[in-house]
Amino acid sequence: MSSTEVQAKRLFGTDGVRGRANAELTAELALRLAAATAEILGADVDRPTAVIGRDPRASGEFLEAAVCAGLAAHGVDAIRVGVVPTPAVAFLTAEYGATFGIMISASHNPMPDNGIKIFGAGGHKLDDAVEDRIEAAMATVEQVERPTGAEIGRLVDAPDAAERYLSHLTQQISADLSGVTVVVDCAHGAASTLGPQAYRDAGATVIAMHAEPNGLNINDDCGSTHMGKLQAAVAEHGADLGLAHDGDADRCLAVDARGELVDGDMIMAILATAMADRGTLSDGVLVATVMSNLGLHLAMEKAGIELRTTAVGDRYVLEELRRGDYSLGGEQSGHIVVPAAGTTGDGILTGLLLMEQLAATGKTLEDLAAIMTVLPQELINVKVADKHAVAEADTVREAVTEAESELGGEGRVLLRPSGTEQLVRVMVEAPTADAAHGIATRIADVVAAAGS
């Protein structure tokens, strides 16, 4: 990729740099990105170090090599921690006192994709301004004077990385999970070994599935984006619950003993009320995104908990958590963040905290999840020529106002331009599925007409 191409298109999305491996996301791009990161984040540091982890994708092997080469060539010592979850890289960046961390993963995306996520010191995600500086540096990094001799970065492996992360996880709960039986869908991903091990270390009886990564099968009809097989397995084994992770294990969704889905909103409701009861929910606030179900809003209002919402994306949840020094936040998709235990969403930690509530209360997951009633939701994506103009069109605004009046306080309408495509997302929640579908379809027709 030429310098002109790098400047013409912003590489960083809402969660790092992603693309089809060896097509958009090449070894050359990975090397240049790592080199630029070394120049920006390693500046004014006597001997910078970086933690490097990856998920099991085959492409992660050559991308890891390229990233390490870019770092070492610019004087950064690379600490390779191998195949570990994204939150493990964030934790280990702080644990090892590294200057920054890099995770090579495309999360829940299919195997041909890959991505590069960068964490700053302490394991915190970078803000937009720092990402922009790194991207700008890519255009000139090849002209930078490079170190030689003893100043060249070295590559070292960290054989204790997994043990440190597992120890950290098990310290986050106090209940003995010996009475809990759980089925874990590891998505053939980064949690395939560490997820089941963490749950066993905490005392649970664990049945692992989709835990044989071969570099090609990550997220393949399994994990948190394909819940059907886990739902069947929970019923088959008579387990207390099921947990599903995605490829890099920063997400966790659950299934109760009946095989019913317990999504991120319901998990947040369970954890928030438990923390409020213990007096550990900072300022009585839960942070979620605008996509969280109205049922969560109603449940939190009834429990006396303030729900603050952000734009879609776990980075925005993280920003609000740090801004207000709050203690719990997350997304409907299963990114749950507990700042006292980690700087990013951690699916394994979420699973431990959820099972701790089963063990501590003696209740079933079905009983715990009953705190929240999920309102039927309809989401329609409408392709348009100019998403921002359409979202502001008078006819669209009138259709939304009419729908909100029709729903009263028993539902809501959310109209949102896509962050990455020329789409307008129409989301409606209503007391019945038929009502949600009818209203969403009506608004989508107006949006389509305005965008034609």
Coordinates of C-alpha atoms in Angstrom, one line a residue:
M1 CA 0.0 0.0 0.0
S2 CA 1.4 3.4 -1.0
S3 CA 1.7 6.4 1.3
T4 CA -1.1 8.0 -0.7
E5 CA -3.5 5.1 -0.1
V6 CA -2.7 5.1 3.6
Q7 CA -3.6 8.8 3.9
A8 CA -6.7 8.5 1.7
K9 CA -8.6 6.0 3.9
R10 CA -8.8 5.9 7.7
L11 CA -7.5 2.4 8.6
F12 CA -8.8 2.4 12.2
G13 CA -12.4 1.4 12.7
T14 CA -14.3 1.2 16.0
D15 CA -12.1 -1.7 17.1
G16 CA -8.7 -1.5 15.5
V17 CA -7.7 -2.3 11.9
R18 CA -9.6 -5.1 10.1
G19 CA -9.7 -6.6 6.7
R20 CA -9.4 -9.8 4.7
A21 CA -6.1 -11.3 5.6
N22 CA -3.5 -11.2 2.8
A23 CA -5.8 -9.0 0.7
E24 CA -6.6 -5.8 2.6
L25 CA -4.7 -6.7 5.7
T26 CA -1.3 -7.7 4.3
A27 CA 2.1 -8.5 5.9
E28 CA 3.4 -5.2 4.5
L29 CA 0.6 -3.2 6.1
A30 CA 1.0 -5.0 9.4
L31 CA 4.7 -4.3 9.4
R32 CA 4.2 -0.6 8.6
L33 CA 1.4 -0.3 11.2
A34 CA 3.6 -1.9 13.9
A35 CA 6.5 0.3 12.9
A36 CA 4.4 3.4 13.2
T37 CA 3.0 2.3 16.5
A38 CA 6.5 1.8 17.8
E39 CA 7.5 5.3 16.7
I40 CA 4.4 7.0 18.3
L41 CA 3.8 4.9 21.5
G42 CA 7.5 4.1 22.0
A43 CA 8.7 7.7 21.7
D44 CA 10.6 9.0 24.8
V45 CA 10.7 5.5 26.3
D46 CA 14.2 4.2 27.1
R47 CA 13.6 0.6 26.1
P48 CA 9.9 0.2 25.0
T49 CA 8.2 -3.2 25.2
A50 CA 5.0 -4.6 23.6
V51 CA 2.9 -7.6 24.4
I52 CA 1.8 -9.5 21.3
G53 CA -1.0 -12.0 21.3
R54 CA -3.3 -13.5 18.7
D55 CA -6.3 -15.8 18.1
P56 CA -5.9 -19.2 16.3
R57 CA -6.5 -18.0 12.8
A58 CA -4.0 -19.3 10.3
S59 CA -3.3 -15.8 9.1
G60 CA -2.4 -14.8 12.6
E61 CA 0.9 -16.6 12.2
F62 CA 2.3 -14.5 9.4
L63 CA 0.7 -11.3 10.8
E64 CA 2.4 -11.9 14.1
A65 CA 5.7 -12.3 12.4
A66 CA 5.2 -9.1 10.5
V67 CA 4.1 -7.1 13.6
C68 CA 7.1 -8.4 15.6
A69 CA 9.5 -7.5 12.7
G70 CA 8.1 -4.0 12.5
L71 CA 8.5 -3.5 16.3
A72 CA 12.0 -5.0 16.5
A73 CA 13.2 -3.0 13.6
H74 CA 12.1 0.2 15.4
G75 CA 13.7 -0.7 18.8
V76 CA 10.7 -2.3 20.6
D77 CA 11.1 -5.6 22.5
A78 CA 8.2 -7.9 21.6
I79 CA 6.8 -10.1 24.3
R80 CA 4.9 -12.9 22.5
V81 CA 2.2 -14.5 24.7
G82 CA 0.8 -16.8 22.0
V83 CA -2.9 -17.7 21.5
V84 CA -4.8 -15.9 24.2
P85 CA -8.1 -13.9 24.4
T86 CA -8.0 -10.2 23.7
P87 CA -8.6 -9.3 27.4
A88 CA -5.6 -11.3 28.3
V89 CA -3.4 -9.1 26.1
A90 CA -4.9 -6.0 27.8
F91 CA -4.3 -7.5 31.2
L92 CA -0.8 -8.7 30.4
T93 CA 0.2 -5.3 29.0
A94 CA -0.4 -3.9 32.5
E95 CA 0.9 -7.0 34.3
Y96 CA 4.3 -6.9 32.5
G97 CA 4.5 -3.1 32.6
A98 CA 4.7 -3.0 28.8
T99 CA 4.6 0.2 26.9
F100 CA 1.7 -1.0 24.8
G101 CA 0.0 -4.2 23.6
I102 CA -1.1 -5.6 20.2
M103 CA -3.8 -8.3 19.7
I104 CA -4.1 -9.9 16.3
S105 CA -7.7 -11.0 15.9
A106 CA -10.9 -10.3 13.9
S107 CA -13.1 -11.2 16.9
H108 CA -16.4 -12.7 15.8
N109 CA -15.7 -12.3 12.1
P110 CA -15.2 -15.3 9.8
M111 CA -11.8 -17.0 9.4
P112 CA -10.6 -15.2 6.2
D113 CA -10.7 -11.9 8.1
N114 CA -8.2 -10.7 10.6
G115 CA -7.4 -7.5 12.6
I116 CA -4.9 -5.7 14.7
K117 CA -6.0 -4.1 18.0
I118 CA -3.7 -1.8 19.9
F119 CA -3.7 -1.1 23.6
G120 CA -1.9 1.7 25.3
A121 CA 0.0 1.5 28.6
G122 CA -2.0 -0.2 31.3
G123 CA -4.0 -2.1 28.7
H124 CA -6.3 0.7 27.8
K125 CA -7.8 1.1 24.3
L126 CA -6.4 4.1 22.3
D127 CA -8.5 7.2 21.7
D128 CA -9.1 8.5 18.1
A129 CA -6.4 11.2 18.3
V130 CA -3.7 8.6 19.1
E131 CA -4.9 6.3 16.4
D132 CA -4.8 9.2 13.9
R133 CA -1.2 10.0 14.9
I134 CA -0.2 6.4 14.3
E135 CA -1.9 6.3 11.0
A136 CA -0.2 9.6 9.9
A137 CA 3.2 8.2 10.9
M138 CA 2.7 5.2 8.6
A139 CA 3.2 7.5 5.6
T140 CA 6.7 8.4 6.6
V141 CA 7.9 5.6 8.8
E142 CA 10.1 4.1 6.1
Q143 CA 12.2 7.3 6.2
V144 CA 12.8 7.2 10.0
E145 CA 16.3 6.4 11.1
R146 CA 16.3 2.9 12.6
P147 CA 18.3 1.5 15.5
T148 CA 21.3 -0.7 14.9
G149 CA 23.4 -3.0 17.1
A150 CA 22.2 -3.5 20.6
E151 CA 19.4 -1.0 20.1
I152 CA 17.5 -3.4 17.8
G153 CA 14.4 -4.8 19.5
R154 CA 14.4 -8.4 20.7
L155 CA 11.7 -11.1 20.5
V156 CA 11.0 -13.1 23.7
D157 CA 8.3 -15.6 24.6
A158 CA 6.4 -15.4 27.9
P159 CA 5.7 -18.9 29.1
D160 CA 3.9 -17.8 32.2
A161 CA 1.4 -15.6 30.4
A162 CA -1.6 -18.0 30.5
E163 CA -1.0 -18.9 34.1
R164 CA -0.9 -15.2 35.1
Y165 CA -4.1 -14.5 33.3
L166 CA -5.9 -17.6 34.8
S167 CA -4.8 -16.6 38.2
H168 CA -6.1 -13.1 37.7
L169 CA -9.5 -14.5 36.6
T170 CA -10.0 -16.8 39.5
Q171 CA -9.2 -14.1 42.0
Q172 CA -12.3 -12.1 40.7
I173 CA -14.9 -14.3 42.3
S174 CA -15.3 -15.6 45.9
A175 CA -18.0 -18.3 45.5
D176 CA -17.2 -22.0 45.0
L177 CA -18.7 -23.1 41.7
S178 CA -18.5 -26.8 42.5
G179 CA -22.3 -27.2 42.2
V180 CA -22.5 -25.7 38.7
T181 CA -22.5 -27.6 35.5
V182 CA -21.8 -25.5 32.4
V183 CA -21.5 -26.2 28.7
V184 CA -19.0 -23.8 27.0
D185 CA -18.9 -23.1 23.3
C186 CA -15.4 -21.8 22.7
A187 CA -15.9 -21.0 19.0
H188 CA -12.7 -22.8 18.1
G189 CA -11.1 -19.6 19.2
A190 CA -8.8 -18.0 21.7
A191 CA -10.7 -19.3 24.7
S192 CA -10.6 -23.0 23.6
T193 CA -8.1 -23.9 26.4
L194 CA -8.3 -21.0 28.8
G195 CA -12.1 -20.7 29.1
P196 CA -12.8 -24.3 30.2
Q197 CA -9.7 -24.2 32.4
A198 CA -10.7 -21.0 34.2
Y199 CA -14.2 -22.5 34.9
R200 CA -12.7 -25.7 36.2
D201 CA -10.2 -23.9 38.4
A202 CA -13.2 -22.1 40.0
G203 CA -14.8 -25.5 40.7
A204 CA -17.4 -25.8 38.0
T205 CA -18.1 -29.0 36.0
V206 CA -17.3 -28.1 32.5
I207 CA -18.4 -29.6 29.1
A208 CA -16.4 -27.9 26.4
M209 CA -17.5 -27.8 22.8
H210 CA -16.0 -26.3 19.6
A211 CA -12.7 -26.3 21.5
E212 CA -10.4 -27.8 18.8
P213 CA -9.0 -24.8 16.8
N214 CA -7.1 -25.7 13.6
G215 CA -6.6 -22.2 12.3
L216 CA -9.4 -22.6 9.8
N217 CA -12.5 -23.3 11.9
I218 CA -12.8 -20.2 14.1
N219 CA -16.4 -19.0 14.5
D220 CA -17.5 -21.5 11.9
D221 CA -21.2 -22.1 12.8
C222 CA -20.3 -21.9 16.5
G223 CA -19.7 -19.4 19.2
S224 CA -21.7 -16.3 20.3
T225 CA -23.0 -15.5 16.8
H226 CA -24.4 -19.1 16.3
M227 CA -26.1 -20.1 19.5
G228 CA -28.3 -23.0 18.3
K229 CA -25.8 -25.9 19.0
L230 CA -25.1 -24.6 22.5
Q231 CA -28.8 -24.4 23.2
A232 CA -29.3 -28.0 22.2
A233 CA -26.2 -29.2 24.1
V234 CA -27.4 -27.6 27.4
A235 CA -30.6 -29.5 27.2
E236 CA -28.8 -32.7 26.1
H237 CA -26.4 -32.6 29.1
G238 CA -28.9 -31.3 31.6
A239 CA -26.5 -28.5 32.4
D240 CA -27.3 -25.5 34.6
L241 CA -26.3 -23.1 31.9
G242 CA -24.3 -22.6 28.7
L243 CA -21.8 -20.0 27.9
A244 CA -20.7 -18.9 24.4
H245 CA -17.6 -16.9 23.5
D246 CA -16.5 -15.4 20.2
G247 CA -13.2 -15.9 18.5
D248 CA -11.2 -13.6 20.7
A249 CA -13.3 -14.3 23.9
D250 CA -14.1 -10.7 24.7
R251 CA -17.8 -11.6 24.5
C252 CA -20.0 -13.9 26.5
L253 CA -23.7 -14.8 25.9
A254 CA -25.5 -17.4 28.0
V255 CA -28.2 -20.0 27.7
D256 CA -30.4 -21.1 30.7
A257 CA -31.3 -24.7 31.5
R258 CA -34.3 -24.6 29.2
G259 CA -32.1 -23.6 26.3
E260 CA -33.4 -20.0 26.3
L261 CA -31.0 -17.2 25.3
V262 CA -29.7 -14.9 28.0
D263 CA -28.1 -12.0 26.1
G264 CA -25.8 -9.2 27.2
D265 CA -28.6 -7.0 28.4
M266 CA -29.9 -9.7 30.7
I267 CA -26.4 -10.5 31.9
M268 CA -25.9 -6.8 32.8
A269 CA -29.2 -6.7 34.6
I270 CA -28.2 -9.7 36.7
L271 CA -24.8 -8.3 37.5
A272 CA -25.9 -4.8 38.1
T273 CA -28.6 -5.7 40.6
A274 CA -26.2 -8.0 42.4
M275 CA -23.5 -5.3 42.6
A276 CA -26.1 -2.8 43.8
D277 CA -27.2 -5.1 46.6
R278 CA -23.5 -5.4 47.6
G279 CA -23.0 -1.7 47.4
T280 CA -20.3 -2.0 44.7
L281 CA -22.2 -0.5 41.8
S282 CA -20.5 2.9 41.6
D283 CA -23.1 5.8 42.0
G284 CA -25.8 3.2 41.2
V285 CA -25.0 3.6 37.5
L286 CA -25.0 1.0 34.7
V287 CA -23.5 2.0 31.3
A288 CA -24.9 0.5 28.1
T289 CA -25.4 1.5 24.4
V290 CA -28.5 2.9 22.7
M291 CA -29.1 -0.6 21.2
S292 CA -29.9 -2.1 24.6
N293 CA -33.4 -3.3 24.9
L294 CA -36.1 -1.1 26.5
G295 CA -36.6 -4.0 28.8
L296 CA -33.2 -3.2 30.4
H297 CA -34.2 0.4 30.9
L298 CA -37.5 -0.6 32.6
A299 CA -35.8 -3.2 34.8
M300 CA -33.1 -0.9 36.0
E301 CA -35.6 1.9 36.7
K302 CA -37.6 -0.5 38.8
A303 CA -34.4 -1.6 40.7
G304 CA -33.4 2.0 41.3
I305 CA -30.4 1.8 39.0
E306 CA -29.5 4.7 36.6
L307 CA -28.9 3.5 33.1
R308 CA -26.6 5.7 31.0
T309 CA -26.4 5.1 27.3
T310 CA -23.6 5.7 24.7
A311 CA -23.2 5.3 21.0
V312 CA -22.8 1.8 19.7
G313 CA -19.4 0.2 20.3
D314 CA -17.6 -1.0 23.4
R315 CA -15.0 1.7 23.1
Y316 CA -17.7 4.3 23.8
V317 CA -18.9 2.3 26.8
L318 CA -15.3 2.2 28.0
E319 CA -15.0 6.0 27.6
E320 CA -18.1 6.6 29.7
L321 CA -17.0 4.1 32.4
R322 CA -13.6 5.9 32.7
R323 CA -15.2 9.4 32.6
G324 CA -17.5 8.7 35.5
D325 CA -15.4 6.1 37.3
Y326 CA -18.4 3.7 37.0
S327 CA -18.1 0.0 37.8
L328 CA -20.2 -1.9 35.2
G329 CA -21.1 -1.5 31.5
G330 CA -21.5 -3.4 28.3
E331 CA -23.4 -4.2 25.2
Q332 CA -26.3 -6.4 24.2
S333 CA -23.8 -8.5 22.1
G334 CA -22.1 -9.7 25.2
H335 CA -19.2 -7.3 25.7
I336 CA -19.4 -6.8 29.5
V337 CA -16.8 -4.5 31.2
V338 CA -16.0 -4.6 34.9
P339 CA -13.3 -1.9 35.3
A340 CA -12.2 -3.2 38.7
A341 CA -11.2 -6.4 37.0
G342 CA -10.1 -5.4 33.5
T343 CA -9.8 -2.6 31.0
T344 CA -11.9 -4.2 28.2
G345 CA -14.7 -6.7 27.7
D346 CA -13.8 -10.1 29.1
G347 CA -16.0 -13.1 28.1
I348 CA -14.4 -15.6 30.5
L349 CA -14.7 -13.1 33.4
T350 CA -18.3 -12.5 32.5
G351 CA -19.0 -16.3 32.6
L352 CA -17.4 -16.5 36.0
L353 CA -19.3 -13.6 37.5
L354 CA -22.6 -15.0 36.1
M355 CA -22.0 -18.5 37.6
E356 CA -21.0 -16.9 40.9
Q357 CA -24.5 -15.5 41.1
L358 CA -26.0 -19.0 40.5
A359 CA -23.8 -20.4 43.3
A360 CA -24.3 -17.5 45.7
T361 CA -28.0 -17.2 45.4
G362 CA -29.0 -20.9 44.8
K363 CA -31.2 -19.6 42.0
T364 CA -31.4 -20.9 38.4
L365 CA -30.3 -18.7 35.5
E366 CA -33.9 -18.6 34.4
D367 CA -34.9 -17.1 37.8
L368 CA -32.1 -14.6 37.8
A369 CA -32.9 -13.5 34.2
A370 CA -36.5 -12.9 35.1
I371 CA -35.6 -9.6 36.5
M372 CA -35.8 -8.3 32.9
T373 CA -38.5 -8.8 30.3
V374 CA -37.2 -8.5 26.8
L375 CA -39.5 -6.4 24.5
P376 CA -39.8 -7.7 21.0
Q377 CA -37.4 -6.0 18.7
E378 CA -37.3 -5.6 14.9
L379 CA -34.2 -4.3 13.1
I380 CA -34.3 -3.4 9.4
N381 CA -31.3 -2.2 7.4
V382 CA -32.2 0.1 4.6
K383 CA -29.7 0.8 1.8
V384 CA -29.6 4.5 0.8
A385 CA -27.5 6.9 -1.3
D386 CA -26.8 9.4 1.6
K387 CA -27.4 7.9 5.0
H388 CA -27.0 11.2 7.0
A389 CA -29.3 13.2 4.7
V390 CA -32.0 10.5 4.8
A391 CA -31.8 10.2 8.6
E392 CA -32.6 14.0 8.8
A393 CA -35.3 14.1 6.1
D394 CA -38.6 15.6 7.1
T395 CA -40.6 12.7 6.0
V396 CA -38.5 10.3 8.0
R397 CA -38.7 12.5 11.1
E398 CA -42.5 12.6 10.8
A399 CA -42.7 8.8 10.5
V400 CA -40.6 8.4 13.6
T401 CA -42.7 10.9 15.5
E402 CA -45.9 9.2 14.5
A403 CA -44.6 5.8 15.6
E404 CA -43.4 7.1 18.9
S405 CA -46.8 8.6 19.6
E406 CA -48.4 5.3 18.7
L407 CA -46.1 3.4 21.1
G408 CA -46.4 5.8 23.9
G409 CA -44.3 4.6 26.8
E410 CA -44.5 1.0 25.8
G411 CA -41.9 0.9 23.1
R412 CA -39.3 3.0 21.3
V413 CA -37.9 3.8 17.9
L414 CA -34.2 4.2 17.1
L415 CA -33.0 5.4 13.7
R416 CA -29.2 5.2 13.2
P417 CA -27.0 5.7 10.2
S418 CA -24.5 2.8 9.9
G419 CA -20.9 3.6 10.9
T420 CA -19.4 1.8 8.0
E421 CA -21.9 1.4 5.2
Q422 CA -24.5 3.5 3.3
L423 CA -27.3 2.1 5.5
V424 CA -29.9 3.5 7.8
R425 CA -30.8 1.1 10.6
V426 CA -34.4 1.2 11.7
M427 CA -34.9 -0.5 15.1
V428 CA -38.3 -0.7 16.8
E429 CA -39.3 -2.2 20.2
A430 CA -42.9 -2.8 21.0
P431 CA -45.1 -4.8 23.3
T432 CA -45.7 -7.5 20.6
A433 CA -43.6 -8.8 17.8
D434 CA -46.3 -8.0 15.3
A435 CA -46.4 -4.4 16.4
A436 CA -42.6 -4.1 16.2
H437 CA -42.5 -5.6 12.8
G438 CA -45.4 -3.5 11.4
I439 CA -44.0 -0.2 12.7
A440 CA -40.4 -0.9 11.6
T441 CA -41.6 -1.9 8.1
R442 CA -43.6 1.2 7.8
I443 CA -40.7 3.5 8.8
A444 CA -38.2 1.5 6.6
D445 CA -40.5 2.1 3.6
V446 CA -40.4 5.9 4.3
V447 CA -36.6 5.8 4.7
A448 CA -36.2 3.9 1.4
A449 CA -38.4 6.4 -0.4
A450 CA -36.4 9.3 1.0
G451 CA -33.1 7.6 0.0
S452 CA -34.0 6.7 -3.5

